[in-house]
mmCIF file of C-alpha atoms and ligand atoms in Angstrom:
data_model
loop_
_atom_site.group_PDB
_atom_site.id
_atom_site.type_symbol
_atom_site.label_atom_id
_atom_site.label_comp_id
_atom_site.label_asym_id
_atom_site.label_seq_id
_atom_site.Cartn_x
_atom_site.Cartn_y
_atom_site.Cartn_z
ATOM 1 C CA MET A 1 19.140 -23.202 40.511
ATOM 2 C CA GLY A 2 22.879 -23.248 39.807
ATOM 3 C CA SER A 3 23.571 -25.475 42.797
ATOM 4 C CA ILE A 4 21.160 -28.214 41.749
ATOM 5 C CA GLY A 5 23.056 -31.310 40.640
ATOM 6 C CA VAL A 6 21.963 -32.665 37.254
ATOM 7 C CA LEU A 7 23.479 -35.781 35.716
ATOM 8 C CA LEU A 8 23.569 -36.069 31.923
ATOM 9 C CA VAL A 9 23.924 -39.751 31.044
ATOM 10 C CA SER A 10 23.998 -39.563 27.250
ATOM 11 C CA HIS A 11 26.606 -37.806 25.151
ATOM 12 C CA GLN A 12 24.273 -37.883 22.150
ATOM 13 C CA VAL A 13 22.019 -34.984 23.133
ATOM 14 C CA ILE A 14 22.362 -31.828 21.043
ATOM 15 C CA PRO A 15 24.984 -29.259 22.144
ATOM 16 C CA TYR A 16 22.235 -26.679 22.830
ATOM 17 C CA LEU A 17 20.727 -28.898 25.520
ATOM 18 C CA GLU A 18 24.077 -29.662 27.106
ATOM 19 C CA GLN A 19 25.039 -25.968 27.099
ATOM 20 C CA GLU A 20 21.730 -24.856 28.623
ATOM 21 C CA LEU A 21 21.905 -27.532 31.310
ATOM 22 C CA ASN A 22 25.439 -26.404 32.073
ATOM 23 C CA LYS A 23 24.349 -22.763 32.330
ATOM 24 C CA ARG A 24 21.391 -23.467 34.585
ATOM 25 C CA TYR A 25 22.565 -26.308 36.833
ATOM 26 C CA ASN A 26 25.582 -27.945 38.381
ATOM 27 C CA LEU A 27 25.998 -30.350 35.470
ATOM 28 C CA PHE A 28 27.797 -33.679 35.691
ATOM 29 C CA ARG A 29 28.480 -35.544 32.462
ATOM 30 C CA LEU A 30 28.691 -39.276 32.996
ATOM 31 C CA TRP A 31 31.437 -39.666 30.413
ATOM 32 C CA ASP A 32 33.712 -37.150 32.205
ATOM 33 C CA PHE A 33 34.320 -39.790 34.849
ATOM 34 C CA PRO A 34 36.486 -42.799 33.993
ATOM 35 C CA GLN A 35 34.437 -44.888 36.422
ATOM 36 C CA LYS A 36 30.725 -44.459 37.036
ATOM 37 C CA SER A 37 31.347 -45.530 40.635
ATOM 38 C CA GLN A 38 33.699 -42.553 41.082
ATOM 39 C CA LEU A 39 31.006 -40.109 39.978
ATOM 40 C CA LEU A 40 28.427 -41.762 42.201
ATOM 41 C CA THR A 41 30.676 -41.769 45.270
ATOM 42 C CA GLN A 42 31.845 -38.188 44.801
ATOM 43 C CA HIS A 43 28.616 -36.531 43.642
ATOM 44 C CA GLY A 44 25.776 -39.052 43.914
ATOM 45 C CA ALA A 45 24.361 -37.355 47.018
ATOM 46 C CA SER A 46 23.967 -33.999 45.247
ATOM 47 C CA ILE A 47 22.290 -35.190 42.043
ATOM 48 C CA ARG A 48 18.579 -34.356 41.932
ATOM 49 C CA ALA A 49 17.889 -34.874 38.237
ATOM 50 C CA VAL A 50 18.997 -37.269 35.509
ATOM 51 C CA VAL A 51 18.769 -36.352 31.835
ATOM 52 C CA GLY A 52 18.888 -39.254 29.369
ATOM 53 C CA ASP A 53 17.659 -40.122 25.908
ATOM 54 C CA ALA A 54 16.745 -43.061 23.688
ATOM 55 C CA PHE A 55 20.193 -44.604 24.224
ATOM 56 C CA ALA A 56 20.820 -44.110 27.946
ATOM 57 C CA GLY A 57 18.418 -43.550 30.823
ATOM 58 C CA ALA A 58 18.140 -44.518 34.460
ATOM 59 C CA ASP A 59 18.116 -48.169 35.407
ATOM 60 C CA SER A 60 17.394 -49.554 38.836
ATOM 61 C CA ASP A 61 21.080 -49.454 39.917
ATOM 62 C CA LEU A 62 21.512 -45.802 38.974
ATOM 63 C CA ILE A 63 18.270 -44.818 40.690
ATOM 64 C CA GLU A 64 19.321 -46.668 43.848
ATOM 65 C CA ALA A 65 22.716 -44.956 43.773
ATOM 66 C CA LEU A 66 21.203 -41.454 43.716
ATOM 67 C CA PRO A 67 19.460 -40.915 47.067
ATOM 68 C CA LYS A 68 18.387 -37.341 46.253
ATOM 69 C CA LEU A 69 17.032 -38.114 42.778
ATOM 70 C CA GLU A 70 13.700 -36.352 42.156
ATOM 71 C CA ILE A 71 13.225 -36.399 38.401
ATOM 72 C CA VAL A 72 14.372 -38.236 35.260
ATOM 73 C CA SER A 73 13.816 -36.163 32.138
ATOM 74 C CA SER A 74 14.315 -37.946 28.840
ATOM 75 C CA PHE A 75 15.303 -36.276 25.580
ATOM 76 C CA SER A 76 13.184 -38.867 23.754
ATOM 77 C CA VAL A 77 9.626 -40.045 23.535
ATOM 78 C CA GLY A 78 10.569 -43.668 24.263
ATOM 79 C CA VAL A 79 11.357 -44.345 27.908
ATOM 80 C CA ASP A 80 12.407 -47.992 27.691
ATOM 81 C CA LYS A 81 15.801 -47.103 29.197
ATOM 82 C CA ILE A 82 14.170 -45.863 32.393
ATOM 83 C CA ASP A 83 13.011 -48.183 35.157
ATOM 84 C CA LEU A 84 9.531 -46.683 35.427
ATOM 85 C CA GLY A 85 8.436 -49.128 38.130
ATOM 86 C CA LYS A 86 11.335 -48.121 40.355
ATOM 87 C CA CYS A 87 10.622 -44.428 39.728
ATOM 88 C CA LYS A 88 6.966 -44.883 40.702
ATOM 89 C CA GLU A 89 7.939 -46.811 43.810
ATOM 90 C CA LYS A 90 10.337 -44.066 44.904
ATOM 91 C CA GLY A 91 8.167 -41.088 43.931
ATOM 92 C CA ILE A 92 10.634 -39.978 41.252
ATOM 93 C CA ARG A 93 9.022 -37.987 38.457
ATOM 94 C CA VAL A 94 9.621 -38.949 34.801
ATOM 95 C CA THR A 95 9.131 -36.796 31.708
ATOM 96 C CA ASN A 96 9.660 -37.440 27.993
ATOM 97 C CA THR A 97 9.236 -35.465 24.753
ATOM 98 C CA PRO A 98 5.949 -36.468 23.126
ATOM 99 C CA ASP A 99 4.044 -34.474 20.478
ATOM 100 C CA VAL A 100 6.945 -32.282 19.335
ATOM 101 C CA LEU A 101 8.455 -35.202 17.407
ATOM 102 C CA THR A 102 5.277 -36.877 16.143
ATOM 103 C CA ASP A 103 5.279 -35.268 12.674
ATOM 104 C CA GLU A 104 8.986 -35.871 12.201
ATOM 105 C CA VAL A 105 8.851 -39.584 12.983
ATOM 106 C CA ALA A 106 5.672 -40.070 10.933
ATOM 107 C CA ASP A 107 7.281 -38.250 7.988
ATOM 108 C CA LEU A 108 10.268 -40.557 8.202
ATOM 109 C CA ALA A 109 8.039 -43.652 8.295
ATOM 110 C CA ILE A 110 6.394 -42.564 5.044
ATOM 111 C CA GLY A 111 9.837 -41.728 3.657
ATOM 112 C CA LEU A 112 10.982 -45.254 4.460
ATOM 113 C CA MET A 113 7.942 -46.741 2.719
ATOM 114 C CA LEU A 114 8.502 -44.708 -0.429
ATOM 115 C CA THR A 115 12.241 -45.285 -0.401
ATOM 116 C CA LEU A 116 11.835 -49.013 0.075
ATOM 117 C CA LEU A 117 9.094 -49.669 -2.456
ATOM 118 C CA ARG A 118 10.386 -47.281 -5.107
ATOM 119 C CA ARG A 119 14.029 -48.234 -4.375
ATOM 120 C CA ILE A 120 15.026 -44.561 -4.191
ATOM 121 C CA CYS A 121 18.425 -45.206 -2.557
ATOM 122 C CA GLU A 122 19.208 -47.980 -5.035
ATOM 123 C CA CYS A 123 18.222 -45.722 -7.953
ATOM 124 C CA ASP A 124 20.493 -43.005 -6.602
ATOM 125 C CA ARG A 125 23.375 -45.486 -6.337
ATOM 126 C CA TYR A 126 22.575 -46.645 -9.876
ATOM 127 C CA VAL A 127 22.983 -43.145 -11.286
ATOM 128 C CA ARG A 128 26.082 -42.331 -9.211
ATOM 129 C CA GLY A 129 27.644 -45.626 -10.267
ATOM 130 C CA GLY A 130 27.374 -44.607 -13.925
ATOM 131 C CA ASN A 131 25.004 -47.508 -14.685
ATOM 132 C CA TRP A 132 22.224 -45.475 -16.330
ATOM 133 C CA LYS A 133 24.286 -45.120 -19.524
ATOM 134 C CA HIS A 134 24.038 -48.897 -19.898
ATOM 135 C CA GLY A 135 20.275 -49.210 -19.384
ATOM 136 C CA ASP A 136 17.265 -48.192 -17.357
ATOM 137 C CA TYR A 137 16.780 -49.186 -13.747
ATOM 138 C CA LYS A 138 14.387 -52.102 -13.274
ATOM 139 C CA LEU A 139 10.711 -51.554 -12.415
ATOM 140 C CA THR A 140 9.846 -51.127 -8.743
ATOM 141 C CA THR A 141 6.686 -51.407 -6.577
ATOM 142 C CA LYS A 142 3.837 -48.900 -6.331
ATOM 143 C CA PHE A 143 3.260 -47.382 -2.875
ATOM 144 C CA SER A 144 -0.054 -45.528 -3.316
ATOM 145 C CA GLY A 145 -2.987 -47.762 -2.416
ATOM 146 C CA LYS A 146 -0.981 -50.398 -0.536
ATOM 147 C CA THR A 147 -2.589 -51.666 2.666
ATOM 148 C CA VAL A 148 -0.734 -50.294 5.675
ATOM 149 C CA GLY A 149 -0.973 -52.156 8.984
ATOM 150 C CA ILE A 150 0.189 -50.248 12.037
ATOM 151 C CA ILE A 151 1.213 -51.764 15.357
ATOM 152 C CA GLY A 152 0.338 -49.151 17.969
ATOM 153 C CA LEU A 153 -2.156 -46.430 17.137
ATOM 154 C CA GLY A 154 -0.813 -43.831 19.557
ATOM 155 C CA ARG A 155 0.288 -40.338 18.558
ATOM 156 C CA ILE A 156 2.930 -41.510 16.065
ATOM 157 C CA GLY A 157 0.903 -44.438 14.709
ATOM 158 C CA ALA A 158 -2.082 -42.154 14.126
ATOM 159 C CA ALA A 159 0.111 -39.570 12.372
ATOM 160 C CA ILE A 160 1.499 -42.285 10.076
ATOM 161 C CA ALA A 161 -2.054 -43.467 9.331
ATOM 162 C CA LYS A 162 -3.153 -39.921 8.457
ATOM 163 C CA ARG A 163 -0.248 -39.490 6.053
ATOM 164 C CA ALA A 164 -0.728 -42.928 4.463
ATOM 165 C CA GLU A 165 -4.408 -42.100 3.900
ATOM 166 C CA GLY A 166 -3.159 -39.260 1.702
ATOM 167 C CA PHE A 167 -1.655 -41.967 -0.517
ATOM 168 C CA ASN A 168 -5.009 -43.806 -0.638
ATOM 169 C CA CYS A 169 -3.666 -46.600 1.538
ATOM 170 C CA PRO A 170 -6.321 -48.589 3.440
ATOM 171 C CA ILE A 171 -5.271 -48.571 7.104
ATOM 172 C CA SER A 172 -5.567 -51.303 9.694
ATOM 173 C CA TYR A 173 -3.994 -51.619 13.112
ATOM 174 C CA TYR A 174 -3.213 -53.767 16.099
ATOM 175 C CA SER A 175 -3.116 -52.465 19.650
ATOM 176 C CA ARG A 176 -3.770 -54.077 23.026
ATOM 177 C CA THR A 177 -7.346 -52.821 22.955
ATOM 178 C CA GLN A 178 -9.521 -51.718 20.069
ATOM 179 C CA LYS A 179 -9.924 -47.942 19.811
ATOM 180 C CA GLN A 180 -13.662 -47.323 19.626
ATOM 181 C CA GLU A 181 -13.169 -43.861 18.168
ATOM 182 C CA SER A 182 -10.958 -45.145 15.301
ATOM 183 C CA LYS A 183 -12.328 -45.648 11.811
ATOM 184 C CA TYR A 184 -9.506 -48.033 10.881
ATOM 185 C CA LYS A 185 -9.865 -51.807 10.775
ATOM 186 C CA TYR A 186 -8.726 -53.477 13.994
ATOM 187 C CA TYR A 187 -7.016 -56.860 14.198
ATOM 188 C CA PRO A 188 -6.760 -58.466 17.634
ATOM 189 C CA SER A 189 -3.399 -60.100 16.824
ATOM 190 C CA VAL A 190 -0.231 -58.992 15.088
ATOM 191 C CA VAL A 191 -0.204 -62.167 12.956
ATOM 192 C CA GLU A 192 -3.695 -61.379 11.644
ATOM 193 C CA LEU A 193 -2.651 -57.795 10.941
ATOM 194 C CA ALA A 194 0.491 -58.988 9.131
ATOM 195 C CA SER A 195 -1.500 -61.502 7.076
ATOM 196 C CA ASN A 196 -3.816 -58.736 5.895
ATOM 197 C CA CYS A 197 -1.474 -55.888 4.990
ATOM 198 C CA ASP A 198 1.230 -55.087 2.440
ATOM 199 C CA ILE A 199 3.280 -52.852 4.709
ATOM 200 C CA LEU A 200 3.565 -53.512 8.439
ATOM 201 C CA VAL A 201 4.744 -50.592 10.577
ATOM 202 C CA VAL A 202 6.029 -50.856 14.134
ATOM 203 C CA ALA A 203 5.008 -47.692 16.000
ATOM 204 C CA CYS A 204 4.372 -48.849 19.561
ATOM 205 C CA PRO A 205 6.440 -48.263 22.713
ATOM 206 C CA LEU A 206 8.976 -50.926 23.676
ATOM 207 C CA THR A 207 7.757 -52.816 26.731
ATOM 208 C CA GLU A 208 8.080 -56.388 27.975
ATOM 209 C CA GLU A 209 4.975 -57.291 25.948
ATOM 210 C CA THR A 210 6.171 -55.692 22.720
ATOM 211 C CA HIS A 211 9.743 -57.059 22.884
ATOM 212 C CA HIS A 212 10.170 -59.174 19.691
ATOM 213 C CA ILE A 213 6.582 -58.442 18.676
ATOM 214 C CA ILE A 214 7.929 -59.054 15.168
ATOM 215 C CA ASN A 215 8.897 -62.722 15.301
ATOM 216 C CA ARG A 216 9.179 -65.528 12.763
ATOM 217 C CA GLU A 217 5.426 -66.129 12.677
ATOM 218 C CA VAL A 218 4.652 -62.459 12.008
ATOM 219 C CA ILE A 219 7.368 -62.219 9.351
ATOM 220 C CA ASN A 220 6.037 -65.316 7.595
ATOM 221 C CA ALA A 221 2.502 -63.905 7.773
ATOM 222 C CA LEU A 222 3.719 -60.702 6.092
ATOM 223 C CA GLY A 223 5.359 -62.845 3.450
ATOM 224 C CA PRO A 224 7.558 -62.438 0.356
ATOM 225 C CA LYS A 225 5.473 -59.558 -0.980
ATOM 226 C CA GLY A 226 5.233 -57.790 2.374
ATOM 227 C CA PHE A 227 7.360 -54.955 3.735
ATOM 228 C CA LEU A 228 8.337 -54.221 7.335
ATOM 229 C CA ILE A 229 8.933 -50.658 8.550
ATOM 230 C CA ASN A 230 10.419 -50.122 12.010
ATOM 231 C CA ILE A 231 10.586 -46.621 13.475
ATOM 232 C CA GLY A 232 10.070 -47.904 17.033
ATOM 233 C CA ARG A 233 12.915 -49.735 18.730
ATOM 234 C CA GLY A 234 15.272 -52.416 17.445
ATOM 235 C CA LYS A 235 14.171 -54.784 20.185
ATOM 236 C CA HIS A 236 10.660 -54.871 18.754
ATOM 237 C CA VAL A 237 12.085 -57.172 16.094
ATOM 238 C CA ASP A 238 13.750 -60.546 16.446
ATOM 239 C CA GLU A 239 16.651 -59.387 14.290
ATOM 240 C CA PRO A 240 18.248 -62.758 13.428
ATOM 241 C CA GLU A 241 14.793 -63.930 12.273
ATOM 242 C CA LEU A 242 14.392 -60.795 10.157
ATOM 243 C CA VAL A 243 17.843 -61.219 8.607
ATOM 244 C CA SER A 244 17.233 -64.852 7.685
ATOM 245 C CA ALA A 245 13.781 -64.051 6.259
ATOM 246 C CA LEU A 246 15.317 -61.355 4.059
ATOM 247 C CA LEU A 247 18.213 -63.575 2.968
ATOM 248 C CA GLU A 248 15.839 -66.453 2.186
ATOM 249 C CA GLY A 249 13.338 -64.246 0.334
ATOM 250 C CA ARG A 250 10.565 -64.970 2.850
ATOM 251 C CA LEU A 251 10.000 -61.200 3.313
ATOM 252 C CA GLY A 252 9.673 -58.606 0.547
ATOM 253 C CA GLY A 253 11.804 -55.960 2.221
ATOM 254 C CA ALA A 254 12.449 -53.868 5.311
ATOM 255 C CA GLY A 255 12.889 -50.177 6.079
ATOM 256 C CA LEU A 256 14.636 -49.873 9.419
ATOM 257 C CA ASP A 257 15.511 -46.812 11.463
ATOM 258 C CA VAL A 258 16.343 -48.838 14.567
ATOM 259 C CA PHE A 259 18.313 -51.988 15.388
ATOM 260 C CA GLU A 260 18.674 -54.386 18.269
ATOM 261 C CA ASN A 261 22.271 -53.487 19.081
ATOM 262 C CA GLU A 262 22.818 -49.912 17.871
ATOM 263 C CA PRO A 263 25.058 -48.684 16.353
ATOM 264 C CA HIS A 264 25.760 -52.237 15.166
ATOM 265 C CA VAL A 265 23.717 -53.343 12.181
ATOM 266 C CA PRO A 266 23.797 -56.935 10.910
ATOM 267 C CA GLU A 267 26.282 -56.836 8.040
ATOM 268 C CA GLU A 268 24.323 -59.465 6.092
ATOM 269 C CA LEU A 269 21.872 -56.643 5.336
ATOM 270 C CA PHE A 270 24.470 -54.424 3.652
ATOM 271 C CA GLY A 271 24.415 -56.336 0.386
ATOM 272 C CA LEU A 272 20.620 -56.490 0.059
ATOM 273 C CA GLU A 273 18.803 -54.085 -2.237
ATOM 274 C CA ASN A 274 15.418 -54.636 -0.604
ATOM 275 C CA VAL A 275 16.376 -52.960 2.659
ATOM 276 C CA VAL A 276 16.755 -49.327 3.671
ATOM 277 C CA LEU A 277 18.928 -48.800 6.735
ATOM 278 C CA LEU A 278 18.906 -45.569 8.731
ATOM 279 C CA PRO A 279 20.947 -44.642 11.824
ATOM 280 C CA HIS A 280 18.043 -44.021 14.261
ATOM 281 C CA VAL A 281 17.156 -40.563 12.956
ATOM 282 C CA GLY A 282 13.372 -40.508 13.449
ATOM 283 C CA SER A 283 13.353 -37.162 15.258
ATOM 284 C CA ALA A 284 16.757 -35.949 14.102
ATOM 285 C CA THR A 285 16.136 -32.529 12.589
ATOM 286 C CA VAL A 286 17.356 -29.213 13.955
ATOM 287 C CA GLU A 287 13.788 -28.007 14.494
ATOM 288 C CA THR A 288 12.526 -31.069 16.316
ATOM 289 C CA ARG A 289 15.611 -31.772 18.417
ATOM 290 C CA THR A 290 15.555 -28.123 19.551
ATOM 291 C CA ALA A 291 11.884 -28.411 20.520
ATOM 292 C CA MET A 292 12.695 -31.634 22.394
ATOM 293 C CA ALA A 293 15.549 -29.903 24.254
ATOM 294 C CA ASP A 294 13.214 -27.052 25.225
ATOM 295 C CA LEU A 295 10.774 -29.602 26.645
ATOM 296 C CA VAL A 296 13.505 -31.218 28.749
ATOM 297 C CA LEU A 297 14.565 -27.791 30.035
ATOM 298 C CA GLY A 298 10.942 -26.727 30.606
ATOM 299 C CA ASN A 299 10.166 -29.872 32.562
ATOM 300 C CA LEU A 300 13.215 -29.474 34.796
ATOM 301 C CA GLU A 301 12.457 -25.816 35.401
ATOM 302 C CA ALA A 302 8.816 -26.547 36.242
ATOM 303 C CA HIS A 303 9.870 -29.300 38.634
ATOM 304 C CA PHE A 304 12.410 -27.214 40.513
ATOM 305 C CA LEU A 305 10.030 -24.234 40.711
ATOM 306 C CA GLY A 306 7.306 -26.502 42.102
ATOM 307 C CA LYS A 307 5.080 -25.994 39.044
ATOM 308 C CA PRO A 308 3.171 -28.671 37.076
ATOM 309 C CA LEU A 309 5.377 -30.661 34.719
ATOM 310 C CA LEU A 310 4.844 -30.019 30.994
ATOM 311 C CA THR A 311 4.873 -33.664 29.889
ATOM 312 C CA PRO A 312 4.694 -35.894 32.962
ATOM 313 C CA LEU A 313 4.774 -39.661 32.534
ATOM 314 C CA VAL A 314 5.235 -40.620 36.178
HETATM 315 O O1 GLV B 401 13.947 -42.860 19.525
HETATM 316 C C1 GLV B 401 13.675 -41.748 19.790
HETATM 317 C C2 GLV B 401 12.773 -41.351 20.833
HETATM 318 O O2 GLV B 401 12.333 -42.207 21.609
HETATM 319 O O3 GLV B 401 12.503 -40.148 20.935
#
């Protein structure tokens, strides 16, 4: 398989994945070429696979520029950086990394809830800043028993619900269609869900329909005692609306692992104590990223050996 051309479009994948791809294939790294056009002209005709992630994938232009492209394998569960329609149209296979990261992302969502409501980061800063000697930290908000509303009851949403149940949190959800098999309360609109929960969690894929699913109306419905948790994508949230709601006290707080323009985070948030800001680390542990890399490698191997893909999307 050493002669098969594989294009790695993100420099953020773990070294293990890059090394294995390099061992097994004729690997091109997008960032090794000063101009993308140079890479495409020189090697475009030999590239049969693209490997991307949550930050870089395969848009229509890239797909069109690679006439021999057969498969796009993403080192992520989210595939919003891949033009799925174009892949379908051209018979290009697409794989992602579901399941192996579900626990990790759900754990982090619960971590964000606890950290936000109990102000764990602020408390830590309080101690490190030497403030404890001058008095106790102020009282915070109880997490156990809070109503958790989840947007998207897929693998990750369901795993968050299961964990939150362990904290005696009543669970409700919004999704495009009601899940007959679910015991949780269904709301047919995000505004209704937001009006009826304490903590609203975004756990759905980013699509045209879910872009800015958290808008001013939803934020106002969640209200000054409500908390927003986003472990999905930054573009799920109208960020300027979120920032102004937080600055004006129209929202109780936000725990965010993702942002609209990563790695740029609105600086107005830095001074607020009712936000927790993480650098998109939902699946970022050694164990999970290694399992994700093995899935990417397994999918590519299956494809080039003519076997069924492990996690096919298209
Ligand atoms: O954001 C991370 C992923 O989609 O896996």
